[in-house]
Amino acid sequence: MTGLGATTSDIIYALLVSLGMSFILDFINTHQFLIQIIGSIIILLFGIYLFLKKPKNQLPHIKKSHSKGDLISDYLSAFGLCFSNPLIMFLFIGLFARFQIIESGNISNNIIAFISIIIGAIIWWILLTMIVGYFKNKFKLRELRIINKITGSIIIILSIIGIILAF
């Protein structure tokens, strides 16, 4: 359900980009400074959160079964998390501009492009879930703490660079 929530977010962004690419580019160019600052601050806060997060609280509790409410909650939380990350829109803008994925007047190619985006996102989440499932019991709390510190530090540094480059 998490993968489907993220996939839904991806396809909405792809549709938004394909339908309003010129408007989106104008908006981004007009508000570039503000978007860079706000985005960098959000990334900075996430890096600090990750750096300070205690891995013990991150270990998943395995449930025997999922209720309908749990599945809907998983879907909605993944959708909300992914949809709140507008960086995916920049990926689609770059891909659409570079490869001319969306063609005006060619409905069949456009449908194939969107189906390909959906299939690619689902395959990505299946692979990601399999990889995480394989490695989840291989790390101890100490190693997870080190991974959090390294990842958090990298994210903090990149966000500070983003703020500096914005100015």
Short mmCIF file of C-alpha atoms in Angstrom, two decimals:
data_model
loop_
_atom_site.label_atom_id
_atom_site.label_comp_id
_atom_site.label_asym_id
_atom_site.label_seq_id
_atom_site.Cartn_x
_atom_site.Cartn_y
_atom_site.Cartn_z
CA MET A 1 0.00 0.00 0.00
CA THR A 2 2.92 2.32 0.68
CA GLY A 3 4.21 1.76 -2.84
CA LEU A 4 0.77 2.41 -4.31
CA GLY A 5 0.52 5.66 -2.34
CA ALA A 6 3.90 6.80 -3.65
CA THR A 7 2.98 5.70 -7.18
CA THR A 8 -0.24 7.71 -7.02
CA SER A 9 1.79 10.76 -6.04
CA ASP A 10 4.21 10.16 -8.94
CA ILE A 11 1.47 9.88 -11.53
CA ILE A 12 -0.26 13.04 -10.26
CA TYR A 13 3.00 14.95 -10.55
CA ALA A 14 3.57 13.51 -14.04
CA LEU A 15 0.09 14.61 -15.08
CA LEU A 16 0.59 18.08 -13.60
CA VAL A 17 3.89 18.49 -15.39
CA SER A 18 2.52 17.25 -18.70
CA LEU A 19 -0.56 19.47 -18.53
CA GLY A 20 1.07 22.65 -17.34
CA MET A 21 4.77 22.53 -18.12
CA SER A 22 5.02 26.16 -19.23
CA PHE A 23 3.02 27.40 -16.23
CA ILE A 24 5.14 25.31 -13.86
CA LEU A 25 8.38 26.58 -15.37
CA ASP A 26 7.15 30.20 -15.13
CA PHE A 27 6.13 29.67 -11.51
CA ILE A 28 9.45 28.07 -10.61
CA ASN A 29 11.43 30.82 -12.34
CA THR A 30 9.37 33.52 -10.63
CA HIS A 31 9.67 32.00 -7.16
CA GLN A 32 13.00 30.21 -7.52
CA PHE A 33 14.68 31.89 -4.55
CA LEU A 34 11.79 31.21 -2.18
CA ILE A 35 11.42 27.61 -3.38
CA GLN A 36 15.15 26.98 -2.88
CA ILE A 37 15.18 28.49 0.62
CA ILE A 38 12.03 26.74 1.83
CA GLY A 39 13.07 23.43 0.27
CA SER A 40 16.55 23.65 1.79
CA ILE A 41 15.15 24.47 5.23
CA ILE A 42 12.77 21.49 5.06
CA ILE A 43 15.65 19.23 4.02
CA LEU A 44 17.80 20.69 6.82
CA LEU A 45 15.10 19.93 9.39
CA PHE A 46 14.78 16.39 8.06
CA GLY A 47 18.58 15.94 8.28
CA ILE A 48 18.61 17.16 11.89
CA TYR A 49 15.66 14.88 12.71
CA LEU A 50 17.42 11.89 11.13
CA PHE A 51 20.72 12.73 12.84
CA LEU A 52 19.03 12.85 16.27
CA LYS A 53 16.62 9.93 15.71
CA LYS A 54 17.16 6.93 17.94
CA PRO A 55 17.17 3.76 15.84
CA LYS A 56 15.47 1.77 18.58
CA ASN A 57 12.25 3.62 17.81
CA GLN A 58 12.64 2.97 14.09
CA LEU A 59 12.60 -0.81 14.16
CA PRO A 60 9.36 -2.06 12.67
CA HIS A 61 6.85 -4.03 14.65
CA ILE A 62 5.64 -6.88 12.53
CA LYS A 63 1.89 -7.29 12.48
CA LYS A 64 0.25 -10.64 11.83
CA SER A 65 -2.52 -9.04 9.78
CA HIS A 66 -3.52 -5.66 8.47
CA SER A 67 -6.93 -4.18 8.95
CA LYS A 68 -8.56 -2.16 6.19
CA GLY A 69 -7.87 1.00 8.23
CA ASP A 70 -4.15 0.16 8.48
CA LEU A 71 -3.86 -0.33 4.73
CA ILE A 72 -5.68 2.92 3.98
CA SER A 73 -3.50 4.70 6.53
CA ASP A 74 -0.34 3.26 4.92
CA TYR A 75 -1.55 4.37 1.49
CA LEU A 76 -2.50 7.89 2.60
CA SER A 77 0.67 8.46 4.63
CA ALA A 78 2.89 7.38 1.71
CA PHE A 79 0.88 9.50 -0.71
CA GLY A 80 1.09 12.52 1.60
CA LEU A 81 4.82 12.09 2.18
CA CYS A 82 5.63 11.69 -1.51
CA PHE A 83 3.23 14.39 -2.70
CA SER A 84 4.74 16.87 -0.23
CA ASN A 85 8.08 16.42 -2.01
CA PRO A 86 7.92 18.63 -5.12
CA LEU A 87 11.42 17.52 -6.18
CA ILE A 88 9.79 14.69 -8.13
CA MET A 89 8.15 17.37 -10.27
CA PHE A 90 11.61 18.58 -11.30
CA LEU A 91 12.52 15.03 -12.29
CA PHE A 92 9.46 14.81 -14.53
CA ILE A 93 10.11 18.28 -15.98
CA GLY A 94 13.64 17.21 -16.88
CA LEU A 95 12.58 13.87 -18.29
CA PHE A 96 9.68 15.30 -20.28
CA ALA A 97 11.79 18.15 -21.65
CA ARG A 98 14.81 15.98 -22.48
CA PHE A 99 13.07 12.99 -24.00
CA GLN A 100 9.88 14.67 -25.23
CA ILE A 101 7.86 11.94 -23.54
CA ILE A 102 4.54 13.74 -23.88
CA GLU A 103 3.60 14.55 -27.46
CA SER A 104 0.85 16.98 -28.33
CA GLY A 105 -1.91 15.21 -30.23
CA ASN A 106 -0.48 11.69 -29.81
CA ILE A 107 -2.84 10.21 -27.23
CA SER A 108 -1.67 6.60 -27.58
CA ASN A 109 1.98 7.50 -26.91
CA ASN A 110 0.94 9.68 -23.97
CA ILE A 111 -1.09 6.84 -22.44
CA ILE A 112 1.86 4.47 -22.89
CA ALA A 113 4.13 7.06 -21.21
CA PHE A 114 1.87 7.33 -18.15
CA ILE A 115 1.40 3.56 -17.90
CA SER A 116 5.20 3.21 -18.07
CA ILE A 117 5.57 5.70 -15.21
CA ILE A 118 3.08 3.72 -13.11
CA ILE A 119 4.74 0.37 -13.86
CA GLY A 120 8.22 1.80 -13.20
CA ALA A 121 7.16 3.26 -9.85
CA ILE A 122 5.53 -0.01 -8.77
CA ILE A 123 8.59 -2.05 -9.79
CA TRP A 124 10.81 0.41 -7.87
CA TRP A 125 8.75 -0.04 -4.70
CA ILE A 126 8.69 -3.83 -5.03
CA LEU A 127 12.48 -3.91 -5.41
CA LEU A 128 12.97 -1.44 -2.57
CA THR A 129 10.71 -3.49 -0.29
CA MET A 130 12.56 -6.70 -1.17
CA ILE A 131 15.96 -5.11 -0.49
CA VAL A 132 14.83 -3.62 2.83
CA GLY A 133 13.23 -6.94 3.79
CA TYR A 134 16.47 -8.75 3.07
CA PHE A 135 18.68 -6.35 5.04
CA LYS A 136 16.34 -5.37 7.90
CA ASN A 137 17.57 -8.05 10.30
CA LYS A 138 21.23 -7.72 9.33
CA PHE A 139 21.82 -4.41 11.14
CA LYS A 140 22.13 -3.92 14.86
CA LEU A 141 21.08 -0.74 16.69
CA ARG A 142 24.67 0.55 16.79
CA GLU A 143 25.01 0.22 13.02
CA LEU A 144 21.63 1.88 12.47
CA ARG A 145 22.72 4.77 14.71
CA ILE A 146 25.89 5.19 12.63
CA ILE A 147 23.88 5.07 9.39
CA ASN A 148 21.50 7.73 10.80
CA LYS A 149 24.41 9.97 11.80
CA ILE A 150 26.11 9.66 8.41
CA THR A 151 22.90 10.09 6.41
CA GLY A 152 21.71 12.95 8.60
CA SER A 153 25.09 14.68 8.28
CA ILE A 154 25.08 14.37 4.50
CA ILE A 155 21.53 15.73 4.28
CA ILE A 156 22.40 18.64 6.62
CA ILE A 157 25.48 19.52 4.55
CA LEU A 158 23.55 19.38 1.27
CA SER A 159 20.77 21.56 2.67
CA ILE A 160 23.27 24.15 3.90
CA ILE A 161 24.89 24.14 0.44
CA GLY A 162 21.40 24.62 -1.05
CA ILE A 163 20.77 27.64 1.20
CA ILE A 164 24.17 29.14 0.35
CA LEU A 165 23.65 28.61 -3.40
CA ALA A 166 20.22 30.24 -3.18
CA PHE A 167 21.86 33.44 -1.97
#
